[in-house]
Tab-separated table of C-alpha atoms in Angstrom:
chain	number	residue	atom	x	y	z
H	1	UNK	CA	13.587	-1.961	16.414
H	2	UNK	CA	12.331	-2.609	13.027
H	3	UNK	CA	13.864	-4.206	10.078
H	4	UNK	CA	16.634	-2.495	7.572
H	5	UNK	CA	16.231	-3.527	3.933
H	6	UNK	CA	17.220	-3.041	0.419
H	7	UNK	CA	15.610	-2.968	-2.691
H	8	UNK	CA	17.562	-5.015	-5.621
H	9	UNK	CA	16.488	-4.378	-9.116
H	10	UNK	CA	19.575	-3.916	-10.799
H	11	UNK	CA	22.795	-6.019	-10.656
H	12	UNK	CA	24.890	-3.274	-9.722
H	13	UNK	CA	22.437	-2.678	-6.493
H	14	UNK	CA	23.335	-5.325	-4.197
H	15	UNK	CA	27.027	-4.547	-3.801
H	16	UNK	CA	26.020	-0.747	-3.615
H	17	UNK	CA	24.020	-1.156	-1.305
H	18	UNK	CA	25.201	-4.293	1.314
H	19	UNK	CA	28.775	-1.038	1.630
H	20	UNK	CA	26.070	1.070	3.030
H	21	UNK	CA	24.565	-1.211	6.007
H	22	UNK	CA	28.078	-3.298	6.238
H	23	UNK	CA	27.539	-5.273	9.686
H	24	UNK	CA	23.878	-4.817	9.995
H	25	UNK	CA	21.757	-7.716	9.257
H	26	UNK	CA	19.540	-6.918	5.969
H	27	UNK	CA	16.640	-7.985	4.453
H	28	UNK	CA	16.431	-7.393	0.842
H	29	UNK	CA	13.269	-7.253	-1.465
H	30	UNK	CA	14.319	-8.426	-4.924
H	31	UNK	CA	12.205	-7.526	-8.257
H	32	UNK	CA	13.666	-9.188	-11.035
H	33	UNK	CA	14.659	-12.817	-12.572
H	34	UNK	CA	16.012	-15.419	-10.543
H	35	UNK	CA	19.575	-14.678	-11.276
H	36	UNK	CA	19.364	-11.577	-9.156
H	37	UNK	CA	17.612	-13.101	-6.339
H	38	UNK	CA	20.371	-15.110	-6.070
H	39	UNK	CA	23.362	-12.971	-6.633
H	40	UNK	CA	21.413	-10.861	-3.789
H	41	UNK	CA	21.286	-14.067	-1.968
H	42	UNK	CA	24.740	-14.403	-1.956
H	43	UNK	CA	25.748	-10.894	-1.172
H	44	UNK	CA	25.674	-11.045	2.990
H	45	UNK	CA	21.802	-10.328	3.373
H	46	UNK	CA	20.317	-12.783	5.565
H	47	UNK	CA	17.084	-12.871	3.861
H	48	UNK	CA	15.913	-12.512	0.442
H	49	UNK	CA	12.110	-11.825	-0.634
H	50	UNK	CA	11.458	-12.658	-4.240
H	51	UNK	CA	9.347	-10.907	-6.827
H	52	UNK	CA	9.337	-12.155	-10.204
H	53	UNK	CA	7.412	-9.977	-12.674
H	54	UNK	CA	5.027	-11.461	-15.512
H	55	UNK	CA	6.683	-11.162	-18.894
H	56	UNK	CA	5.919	-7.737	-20.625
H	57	UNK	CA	5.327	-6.411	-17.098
H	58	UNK	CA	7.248	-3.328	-15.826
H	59	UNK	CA	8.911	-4.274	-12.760
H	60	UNK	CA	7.281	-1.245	-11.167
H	61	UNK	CA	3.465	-2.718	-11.390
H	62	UNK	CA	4.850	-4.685	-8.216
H	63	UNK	CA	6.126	-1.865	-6.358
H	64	UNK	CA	2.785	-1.587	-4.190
H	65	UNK	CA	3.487	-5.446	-3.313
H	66	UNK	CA	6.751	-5.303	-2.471
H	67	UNK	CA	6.167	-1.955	-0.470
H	68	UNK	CA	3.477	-3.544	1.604
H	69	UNK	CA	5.699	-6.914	2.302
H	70	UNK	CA	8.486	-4.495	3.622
H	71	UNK	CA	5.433	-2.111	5.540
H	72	UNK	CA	4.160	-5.441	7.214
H	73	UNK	CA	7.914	-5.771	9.038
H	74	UNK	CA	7.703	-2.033	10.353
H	75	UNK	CA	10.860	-1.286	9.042
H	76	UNK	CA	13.593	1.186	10.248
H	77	UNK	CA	15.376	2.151	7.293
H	78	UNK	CA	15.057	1.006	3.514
H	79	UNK	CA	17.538	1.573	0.654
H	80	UNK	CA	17.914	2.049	-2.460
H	81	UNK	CA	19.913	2.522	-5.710
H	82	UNK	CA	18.257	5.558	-8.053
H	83	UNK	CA	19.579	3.742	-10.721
H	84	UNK	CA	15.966	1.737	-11.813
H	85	UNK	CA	12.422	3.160	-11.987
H	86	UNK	CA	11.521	-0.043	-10.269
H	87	UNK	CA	13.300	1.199	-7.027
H	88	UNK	CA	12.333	4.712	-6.350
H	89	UNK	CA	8.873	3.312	-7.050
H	90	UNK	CA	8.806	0.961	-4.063
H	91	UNK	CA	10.502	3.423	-2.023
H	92	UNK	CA	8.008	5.998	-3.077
H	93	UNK	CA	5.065	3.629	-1.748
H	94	UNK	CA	7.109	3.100	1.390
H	95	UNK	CA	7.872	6.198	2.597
H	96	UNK	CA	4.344	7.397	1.904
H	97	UNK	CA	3.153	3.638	3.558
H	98	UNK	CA	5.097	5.232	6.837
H	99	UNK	CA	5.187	8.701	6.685
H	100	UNK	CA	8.958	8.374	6.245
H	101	UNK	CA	11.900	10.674	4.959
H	102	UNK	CA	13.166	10.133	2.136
H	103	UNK	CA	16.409	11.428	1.255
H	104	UNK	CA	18.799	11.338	-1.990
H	105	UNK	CA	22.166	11.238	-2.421
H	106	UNK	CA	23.057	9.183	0.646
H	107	UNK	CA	26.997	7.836	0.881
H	108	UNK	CA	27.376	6.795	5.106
H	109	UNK	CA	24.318	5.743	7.651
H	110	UNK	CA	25.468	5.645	11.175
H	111	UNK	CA	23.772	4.340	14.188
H	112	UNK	CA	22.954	7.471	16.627
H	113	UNK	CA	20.170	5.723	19.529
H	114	UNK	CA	16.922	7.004	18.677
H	115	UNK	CA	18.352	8.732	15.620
H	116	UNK	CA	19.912	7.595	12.309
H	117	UNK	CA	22.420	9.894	10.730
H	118	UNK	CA	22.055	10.094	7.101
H	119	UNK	CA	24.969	11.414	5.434
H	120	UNK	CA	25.560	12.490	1.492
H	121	UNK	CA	25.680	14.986	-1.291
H	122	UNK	CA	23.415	17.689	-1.008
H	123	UNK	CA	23.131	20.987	-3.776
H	124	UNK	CA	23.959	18.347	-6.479
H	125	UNK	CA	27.012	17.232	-4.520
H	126	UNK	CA	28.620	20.457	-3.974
H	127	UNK	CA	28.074	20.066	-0.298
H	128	UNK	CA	28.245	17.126	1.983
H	129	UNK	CA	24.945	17.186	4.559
H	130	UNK	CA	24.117	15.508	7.583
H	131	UNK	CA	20.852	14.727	8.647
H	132	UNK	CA	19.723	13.363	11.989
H	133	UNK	CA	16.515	11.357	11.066
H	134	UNK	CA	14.684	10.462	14.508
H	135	UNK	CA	11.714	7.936	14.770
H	136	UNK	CA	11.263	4.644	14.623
H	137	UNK	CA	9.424	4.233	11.502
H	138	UNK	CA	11.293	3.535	8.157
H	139	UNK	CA	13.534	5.913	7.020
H	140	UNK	CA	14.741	5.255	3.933
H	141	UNK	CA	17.390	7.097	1.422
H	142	UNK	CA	18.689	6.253	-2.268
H	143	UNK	CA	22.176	6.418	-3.852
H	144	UNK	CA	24.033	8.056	-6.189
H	145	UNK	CA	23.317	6.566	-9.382
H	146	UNK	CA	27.350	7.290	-9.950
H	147	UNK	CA	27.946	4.560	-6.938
H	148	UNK	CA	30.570	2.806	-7.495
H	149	UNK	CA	29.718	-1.021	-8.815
H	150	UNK	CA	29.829	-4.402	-6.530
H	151	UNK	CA	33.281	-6.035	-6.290
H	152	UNK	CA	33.931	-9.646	-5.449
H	153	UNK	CA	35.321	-8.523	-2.517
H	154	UNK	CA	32.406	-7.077	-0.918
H	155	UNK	CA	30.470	-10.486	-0.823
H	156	UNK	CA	30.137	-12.947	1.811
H	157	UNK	CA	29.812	-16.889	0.985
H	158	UNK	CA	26.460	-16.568	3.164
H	159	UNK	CA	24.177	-18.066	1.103
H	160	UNK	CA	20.265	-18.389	2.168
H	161	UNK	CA	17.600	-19.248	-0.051
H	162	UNK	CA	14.990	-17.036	-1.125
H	163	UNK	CA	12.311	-17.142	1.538
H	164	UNK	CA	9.206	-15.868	0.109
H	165	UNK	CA	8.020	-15.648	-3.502
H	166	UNK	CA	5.393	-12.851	-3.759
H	167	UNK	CA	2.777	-13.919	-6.298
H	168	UNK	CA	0.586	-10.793	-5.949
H	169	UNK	CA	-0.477	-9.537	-9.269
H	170	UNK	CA	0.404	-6.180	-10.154
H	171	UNK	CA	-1.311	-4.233	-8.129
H	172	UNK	CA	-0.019	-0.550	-8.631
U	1	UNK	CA	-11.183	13.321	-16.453
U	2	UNK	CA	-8.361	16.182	-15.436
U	3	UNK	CA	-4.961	16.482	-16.150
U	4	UNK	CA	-2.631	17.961	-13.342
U	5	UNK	CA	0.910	19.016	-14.030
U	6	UNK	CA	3.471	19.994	-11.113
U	7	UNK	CA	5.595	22.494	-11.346
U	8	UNK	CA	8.629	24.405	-9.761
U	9	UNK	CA	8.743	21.417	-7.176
U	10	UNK	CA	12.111	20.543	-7.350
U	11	UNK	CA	15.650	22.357	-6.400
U	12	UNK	CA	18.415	22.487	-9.388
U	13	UNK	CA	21.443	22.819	-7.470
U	14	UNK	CA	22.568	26.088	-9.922
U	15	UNK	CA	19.901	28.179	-7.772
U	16	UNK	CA	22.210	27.163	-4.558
U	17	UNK	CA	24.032	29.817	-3.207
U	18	UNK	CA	27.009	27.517	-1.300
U	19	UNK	CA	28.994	29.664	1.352
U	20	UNK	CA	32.290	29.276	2.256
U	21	UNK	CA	31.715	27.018	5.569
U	22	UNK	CA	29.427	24.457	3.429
U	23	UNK	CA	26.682	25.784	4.571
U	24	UNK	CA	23.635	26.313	1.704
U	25	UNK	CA	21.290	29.154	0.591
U	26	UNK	CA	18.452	28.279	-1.182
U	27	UNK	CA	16.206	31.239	-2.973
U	28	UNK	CA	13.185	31.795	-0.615
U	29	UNK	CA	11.024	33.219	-2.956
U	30	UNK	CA	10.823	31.974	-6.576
U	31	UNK	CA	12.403	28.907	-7.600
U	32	UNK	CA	13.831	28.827	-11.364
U	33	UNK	CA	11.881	25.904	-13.395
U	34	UNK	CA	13.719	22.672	-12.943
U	35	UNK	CA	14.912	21.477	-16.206
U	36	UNK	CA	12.391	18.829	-16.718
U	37	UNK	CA	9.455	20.942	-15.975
U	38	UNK	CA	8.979	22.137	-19.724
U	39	UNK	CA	8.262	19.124	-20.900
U	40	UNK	CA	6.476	17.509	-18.014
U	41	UNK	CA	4.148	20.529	-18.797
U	42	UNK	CA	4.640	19.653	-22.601
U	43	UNK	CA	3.191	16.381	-22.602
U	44	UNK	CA	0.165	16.846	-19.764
U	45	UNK	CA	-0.669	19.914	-22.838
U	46	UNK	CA	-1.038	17.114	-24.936
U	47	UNK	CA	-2.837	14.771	-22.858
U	48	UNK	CA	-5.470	17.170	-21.549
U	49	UNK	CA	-6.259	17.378	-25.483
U	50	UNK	CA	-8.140	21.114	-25.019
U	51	UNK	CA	-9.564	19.938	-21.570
U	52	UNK	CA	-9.048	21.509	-17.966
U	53	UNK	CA	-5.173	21.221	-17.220
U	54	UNK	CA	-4.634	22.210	-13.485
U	55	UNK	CA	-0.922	23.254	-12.507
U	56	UNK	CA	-0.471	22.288	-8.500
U	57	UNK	CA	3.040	24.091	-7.254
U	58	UNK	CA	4.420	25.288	-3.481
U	59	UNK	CA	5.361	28.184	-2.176
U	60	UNK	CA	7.884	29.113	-4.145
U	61	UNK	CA	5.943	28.094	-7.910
U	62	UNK	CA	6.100	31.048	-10.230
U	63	UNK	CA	1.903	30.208	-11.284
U	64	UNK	CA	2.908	32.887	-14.489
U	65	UNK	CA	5.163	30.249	-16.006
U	66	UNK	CA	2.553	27.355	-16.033
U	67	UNK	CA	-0.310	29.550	-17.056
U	68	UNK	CA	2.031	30.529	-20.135
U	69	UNK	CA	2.399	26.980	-21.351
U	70	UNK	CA	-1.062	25.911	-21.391
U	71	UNK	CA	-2.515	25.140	-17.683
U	72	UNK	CA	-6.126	26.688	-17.435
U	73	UNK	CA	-5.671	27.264	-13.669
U	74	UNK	CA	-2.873	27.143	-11.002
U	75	UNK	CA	-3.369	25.850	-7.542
U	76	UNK	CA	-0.598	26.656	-5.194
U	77	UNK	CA	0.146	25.817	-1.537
U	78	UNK	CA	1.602	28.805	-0.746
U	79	UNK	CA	3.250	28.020	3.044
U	80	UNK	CA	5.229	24.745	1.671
U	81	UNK	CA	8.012	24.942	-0.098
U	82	UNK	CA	10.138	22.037	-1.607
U	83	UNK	CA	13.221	20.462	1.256
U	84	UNK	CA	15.560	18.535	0.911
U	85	UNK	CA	13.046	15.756	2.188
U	86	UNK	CA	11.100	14.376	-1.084
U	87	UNK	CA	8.607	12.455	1.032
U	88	UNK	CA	7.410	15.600	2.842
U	89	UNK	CA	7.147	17.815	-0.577
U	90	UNK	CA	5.271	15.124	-1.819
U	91	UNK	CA	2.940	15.093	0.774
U	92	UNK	CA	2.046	18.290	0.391
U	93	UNK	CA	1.470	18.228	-3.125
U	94	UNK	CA	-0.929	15.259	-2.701
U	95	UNK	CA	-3.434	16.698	-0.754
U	96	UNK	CA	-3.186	19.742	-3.231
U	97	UNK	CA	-3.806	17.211	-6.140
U	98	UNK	CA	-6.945	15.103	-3.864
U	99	UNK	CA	-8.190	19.156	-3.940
U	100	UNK	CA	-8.655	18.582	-7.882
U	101	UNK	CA	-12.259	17.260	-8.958
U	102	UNK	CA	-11.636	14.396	-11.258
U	103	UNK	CA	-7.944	14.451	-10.873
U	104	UNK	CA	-6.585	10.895	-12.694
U	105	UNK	CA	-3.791	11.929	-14.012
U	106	UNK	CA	-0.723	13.571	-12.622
U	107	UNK	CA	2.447	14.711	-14.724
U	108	UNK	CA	5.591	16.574	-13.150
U	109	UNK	CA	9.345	16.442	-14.098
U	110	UNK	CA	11.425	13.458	-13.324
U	111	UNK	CA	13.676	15.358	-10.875
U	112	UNK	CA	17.802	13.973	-11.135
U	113	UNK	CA	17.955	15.691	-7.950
U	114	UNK	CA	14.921	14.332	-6.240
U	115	UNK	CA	14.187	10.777	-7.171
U	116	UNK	CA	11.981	10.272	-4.789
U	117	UNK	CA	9.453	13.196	-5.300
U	118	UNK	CA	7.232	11.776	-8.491
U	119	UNK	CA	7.206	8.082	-7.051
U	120	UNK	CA	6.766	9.202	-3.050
U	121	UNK	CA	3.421	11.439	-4.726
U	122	UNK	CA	1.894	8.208	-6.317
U	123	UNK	CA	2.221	6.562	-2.994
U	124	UNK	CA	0.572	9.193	-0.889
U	125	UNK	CA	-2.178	9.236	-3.487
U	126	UNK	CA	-2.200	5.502	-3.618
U	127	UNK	CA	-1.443	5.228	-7.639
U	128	UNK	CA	0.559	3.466	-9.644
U	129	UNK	CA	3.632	5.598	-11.571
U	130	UNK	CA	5.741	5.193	-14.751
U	131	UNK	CA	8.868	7.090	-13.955
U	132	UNK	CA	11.861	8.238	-16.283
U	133	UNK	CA	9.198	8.496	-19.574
U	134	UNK	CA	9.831	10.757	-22.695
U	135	UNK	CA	6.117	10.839	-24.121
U	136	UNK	CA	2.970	9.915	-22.895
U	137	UNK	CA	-0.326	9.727	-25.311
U	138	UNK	CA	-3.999	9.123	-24.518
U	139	UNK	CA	-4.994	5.568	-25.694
U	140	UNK	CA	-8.454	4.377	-24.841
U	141	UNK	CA	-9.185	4.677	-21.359
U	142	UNK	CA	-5.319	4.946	-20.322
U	143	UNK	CA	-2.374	6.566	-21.522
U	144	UNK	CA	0.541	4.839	-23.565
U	145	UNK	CA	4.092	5.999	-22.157
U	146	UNK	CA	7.826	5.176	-24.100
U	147	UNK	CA	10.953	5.456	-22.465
U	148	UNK	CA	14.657	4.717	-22.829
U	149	UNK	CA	15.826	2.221	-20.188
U	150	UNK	CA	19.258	0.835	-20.300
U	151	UNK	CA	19.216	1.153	-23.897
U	152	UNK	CA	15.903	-0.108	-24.642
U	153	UNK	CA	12.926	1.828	-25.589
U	154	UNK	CA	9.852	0.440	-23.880
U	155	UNK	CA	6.161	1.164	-24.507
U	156	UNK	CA	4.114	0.783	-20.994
U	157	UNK	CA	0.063	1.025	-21.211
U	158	UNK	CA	-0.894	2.208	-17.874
U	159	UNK	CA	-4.599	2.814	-16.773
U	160	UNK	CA	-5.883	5.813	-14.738
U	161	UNK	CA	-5.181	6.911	-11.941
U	162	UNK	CA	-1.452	7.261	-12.597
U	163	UNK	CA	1.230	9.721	-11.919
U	164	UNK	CA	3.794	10.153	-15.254
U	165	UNK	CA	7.414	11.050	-14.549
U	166	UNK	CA	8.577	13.107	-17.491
U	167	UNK	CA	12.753	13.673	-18.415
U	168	UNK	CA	13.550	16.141	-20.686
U	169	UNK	CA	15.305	15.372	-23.839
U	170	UNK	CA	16.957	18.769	-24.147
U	171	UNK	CA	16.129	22.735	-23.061
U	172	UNK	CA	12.924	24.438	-23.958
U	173	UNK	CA	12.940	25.095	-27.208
U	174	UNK	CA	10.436	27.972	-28.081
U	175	UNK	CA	9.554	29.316	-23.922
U	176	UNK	CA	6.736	31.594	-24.391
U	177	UNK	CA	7.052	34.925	-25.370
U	178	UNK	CA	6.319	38.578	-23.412
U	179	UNK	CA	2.858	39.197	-25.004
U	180	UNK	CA	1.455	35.067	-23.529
U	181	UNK	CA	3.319	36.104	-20.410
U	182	UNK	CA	1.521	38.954	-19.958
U	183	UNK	CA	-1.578	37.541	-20.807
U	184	UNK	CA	-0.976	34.326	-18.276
U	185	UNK	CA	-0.818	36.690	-15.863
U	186	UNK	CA	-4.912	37.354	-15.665
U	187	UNK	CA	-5.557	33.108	-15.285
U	188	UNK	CA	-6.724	32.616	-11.911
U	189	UNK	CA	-4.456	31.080	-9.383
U	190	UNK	CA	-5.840	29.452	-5.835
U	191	UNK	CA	-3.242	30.396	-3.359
U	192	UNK	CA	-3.886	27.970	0.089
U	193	UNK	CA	-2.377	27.140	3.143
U	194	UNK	CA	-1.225	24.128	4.804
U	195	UNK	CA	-4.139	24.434	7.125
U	196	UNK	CA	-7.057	24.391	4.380
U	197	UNK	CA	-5.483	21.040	3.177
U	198	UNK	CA	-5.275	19.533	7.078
U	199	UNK	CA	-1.611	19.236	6.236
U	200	UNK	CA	0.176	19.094	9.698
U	201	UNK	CA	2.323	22.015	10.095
U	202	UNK	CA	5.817	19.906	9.582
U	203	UNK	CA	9.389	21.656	9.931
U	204	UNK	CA	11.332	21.489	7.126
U	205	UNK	CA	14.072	18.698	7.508
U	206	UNK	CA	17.729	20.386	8.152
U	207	UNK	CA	21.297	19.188	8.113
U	208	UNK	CA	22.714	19.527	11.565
U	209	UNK	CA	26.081	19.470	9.700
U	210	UNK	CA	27.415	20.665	6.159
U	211	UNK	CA	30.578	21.072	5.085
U	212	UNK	CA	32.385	21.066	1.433
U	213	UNK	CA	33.284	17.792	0.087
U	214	UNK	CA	37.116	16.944	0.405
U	215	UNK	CA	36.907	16.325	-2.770
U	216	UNK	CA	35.167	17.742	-5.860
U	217	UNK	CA	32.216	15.467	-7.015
U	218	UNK	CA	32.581	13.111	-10.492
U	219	UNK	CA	29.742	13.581	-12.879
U	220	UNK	CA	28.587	10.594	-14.891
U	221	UNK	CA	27.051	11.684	-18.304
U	222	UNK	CA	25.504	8.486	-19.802
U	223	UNK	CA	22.602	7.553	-21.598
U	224	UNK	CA	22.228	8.437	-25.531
U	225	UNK	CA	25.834	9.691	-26.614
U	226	UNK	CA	24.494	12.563	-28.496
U	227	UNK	CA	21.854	13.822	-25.346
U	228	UNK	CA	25.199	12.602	-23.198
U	229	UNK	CA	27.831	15.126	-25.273
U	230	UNK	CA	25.424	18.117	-24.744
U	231	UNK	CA	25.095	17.199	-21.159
U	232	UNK	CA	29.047	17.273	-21.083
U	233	UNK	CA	29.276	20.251	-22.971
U	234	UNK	CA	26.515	22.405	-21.099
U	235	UNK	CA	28.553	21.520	-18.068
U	236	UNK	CA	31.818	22.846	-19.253
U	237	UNK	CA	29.928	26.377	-20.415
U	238	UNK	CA	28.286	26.309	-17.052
U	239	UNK	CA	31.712	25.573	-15.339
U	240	UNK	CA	33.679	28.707	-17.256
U	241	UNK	CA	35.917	25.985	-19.076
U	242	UNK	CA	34.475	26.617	-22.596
């Protein structure tokens, strides 16, 4: 079984996204200044990778980086916030990496085997949908940018250093 | 050099029909323009600068409504039509857009209700995207895009390839009248299947479950407090409040 990860590039991300994948272990692929690599750090992931762009460089230039860091673990499932470009651009490159769904809206995950079931708004919320995603290659999903935001109580003192600082210039 | 817009690839949740059990109709024949698709289309006008401006579209693209607002020609992939799965909509429209000779340059709508669709089509085509823009303009080699993150206007310079993600700032303001609707209807239009692409024929991805939410859903309107207001306000003449 692959690996589950998140994409930070917002504050607000982190604490929207550890709700979604609360007891799994998560690796999360952080674009952005130190200051959110470490407030991802602290957040209950147990492994941070670190992108730091160039001044005057859009965060997305590095989404084909970061997409082939997270491609390179095989991953199960990747997530996301739709609140920065930065985000649905590495998902973009990851779900095409994979051949993987990629679904919007997303509120609950749950566990089903072989199967993940996806679960969220669908018809611009006026519906709640379930989807049973089978596979084993990434499947991935983004939130409602109307999540609500992190709260102190959703972190864990965990604290591991950032393992990896990608370096990779922007490649696309 | 060609310019490709897409069109008519994305669902607005007002063309759902939403039965009583939860369950969801979606229009199998023509889908209404989403509401950035007018100025997607807008701005790839602009960039093409007189040159060829291919619209790409699925099965249920109206070809008329492009060929109205400037594209020379209309390609559409006429057994696909857009899910609920971005990835797979994208794929299609990829190897619709690799069909284009000299394709660098891909513009579509910046879809609320599919973020994934304009970033999931750079990365089956392998190209770099600025998402969320509100103009793009030819400079030099590459194209110079502004947009309004977070507050702050940005100017990007990207360099071709590249697929622009376009949000409208408002509704079309002057739509094309009867006579250039007539008229679009003589442009020629490339109608393909799944097959001629060596797309794999993929089911569309279902919900095994729906239901109505237990409660009804909050909408955020943020952004620029004037754009914001007439957000709010088209909302309440959509709902029947005003």
């Amino acid at each position: 079984m692959g690996e589950d990860w998140l994409v930070v590039t917002d504050s607000q991300d982190v604490g929207a996204l550890s709700r979604l994948l609360p007891d799994a272990p998560v690796t999360a692929m952080v674009i952005g200044d130190r200051a959110l690599a470490e407030s991802a750090a602290v957040a209950g992931v147990a492994v941070v990778h670190w992108i730091e762009p160039d001044e005057g460089v859009p965060a997305e230039a590095y989404a084909g980086a970061a997409a082939a860091s997270i491609l390179a673990s095989s991953p199960r499932l990747v997530a996301a916030t739709a609140l920065g470009p930065a985000s649905r651009a590495v998902l973009g490159a990851v779900a095409a990496g994979c051949g993987a769904t990629l679904l919007s809206g997303v509120t609950a995950v749950r566990d089903a085997g072989d199967r993940v079931e996806v679960t969220g708004g669908a018809a611009g919320g006026d519906v709640v949908a379930t989807y049973a995603v089978p596979g084993r290659c990434a499947r991935w999903w983004s939130l409602p940018t109307t999540y609500p935001p992190p709260t102190p109580q959703s972190w864990s003192p965990l604290w591991r250093p950032p393992t990896a600082r990608c370096a990779s210039p922007p490649g696309g | 050099m060609t310019t490709v817009v897409a069109f008519n690839v994305a669902r607005e949740p007002a063309a759902a029909r939403i039965l009583a059990d939860g369950s969801v109709i979606w229009p199998s024949r023509k889908l209404p323009p989403a509401e950035d698709d007018h100025a997607a289309l807008s701005a790839a006008v602009v960039l093409a600068d007189g040159g060829e401006l291919v619209g790409v579209t699925l099965g249920q693209g109206d070809p008329v409504w492009a060929a109205a607002r400037g594209a020379t020609r209309v390609l559409r992939v006429s057994d696909v039509v857009v899910g609920d799965d971005d990835s797979a909509t994208a794929t299609a429209l990829a190897a619709a857009v690799a069909e284009v000779d000299g394709a660098d340059l891909v513009m579509l709508g910046d879809s609320e209700h599919h973020p994934g669709l304009a970033p999931a089509l750079a990365g089956h085509l392998g190209w770099p995207c600025v998402l969320a823009a509100a103009a793009a303009a030819r400079a030099g080699e590459g194209v110079e895009v502004t947009r309004r993150i977070g507050g702050v206007e940005e100017t990007i310079s990207a360099r071709l390839p590249v697929v622009i993600a376009i949000v409208a700032e408002g509704e079309e303001t002057s739509p094309p009248g009867m006579k250039t609707m007539l008229a679009a209807r003589r442009l020629p239009v490339l109608d393909l299947v799944a097959t001629d692409l060596a797309l794999e024929p993929v089911p569309p991805l279902e919900p095994v479950q729906t239901r109505p939410p237990s409660s009804a859903a909050a909408r955020l309107f943020d952004g620029d407090p004037q754009q914001a207001v007439g957000e709010l306000i088209k909302a309440l003449r959509s709902e029947g409040v005003l």
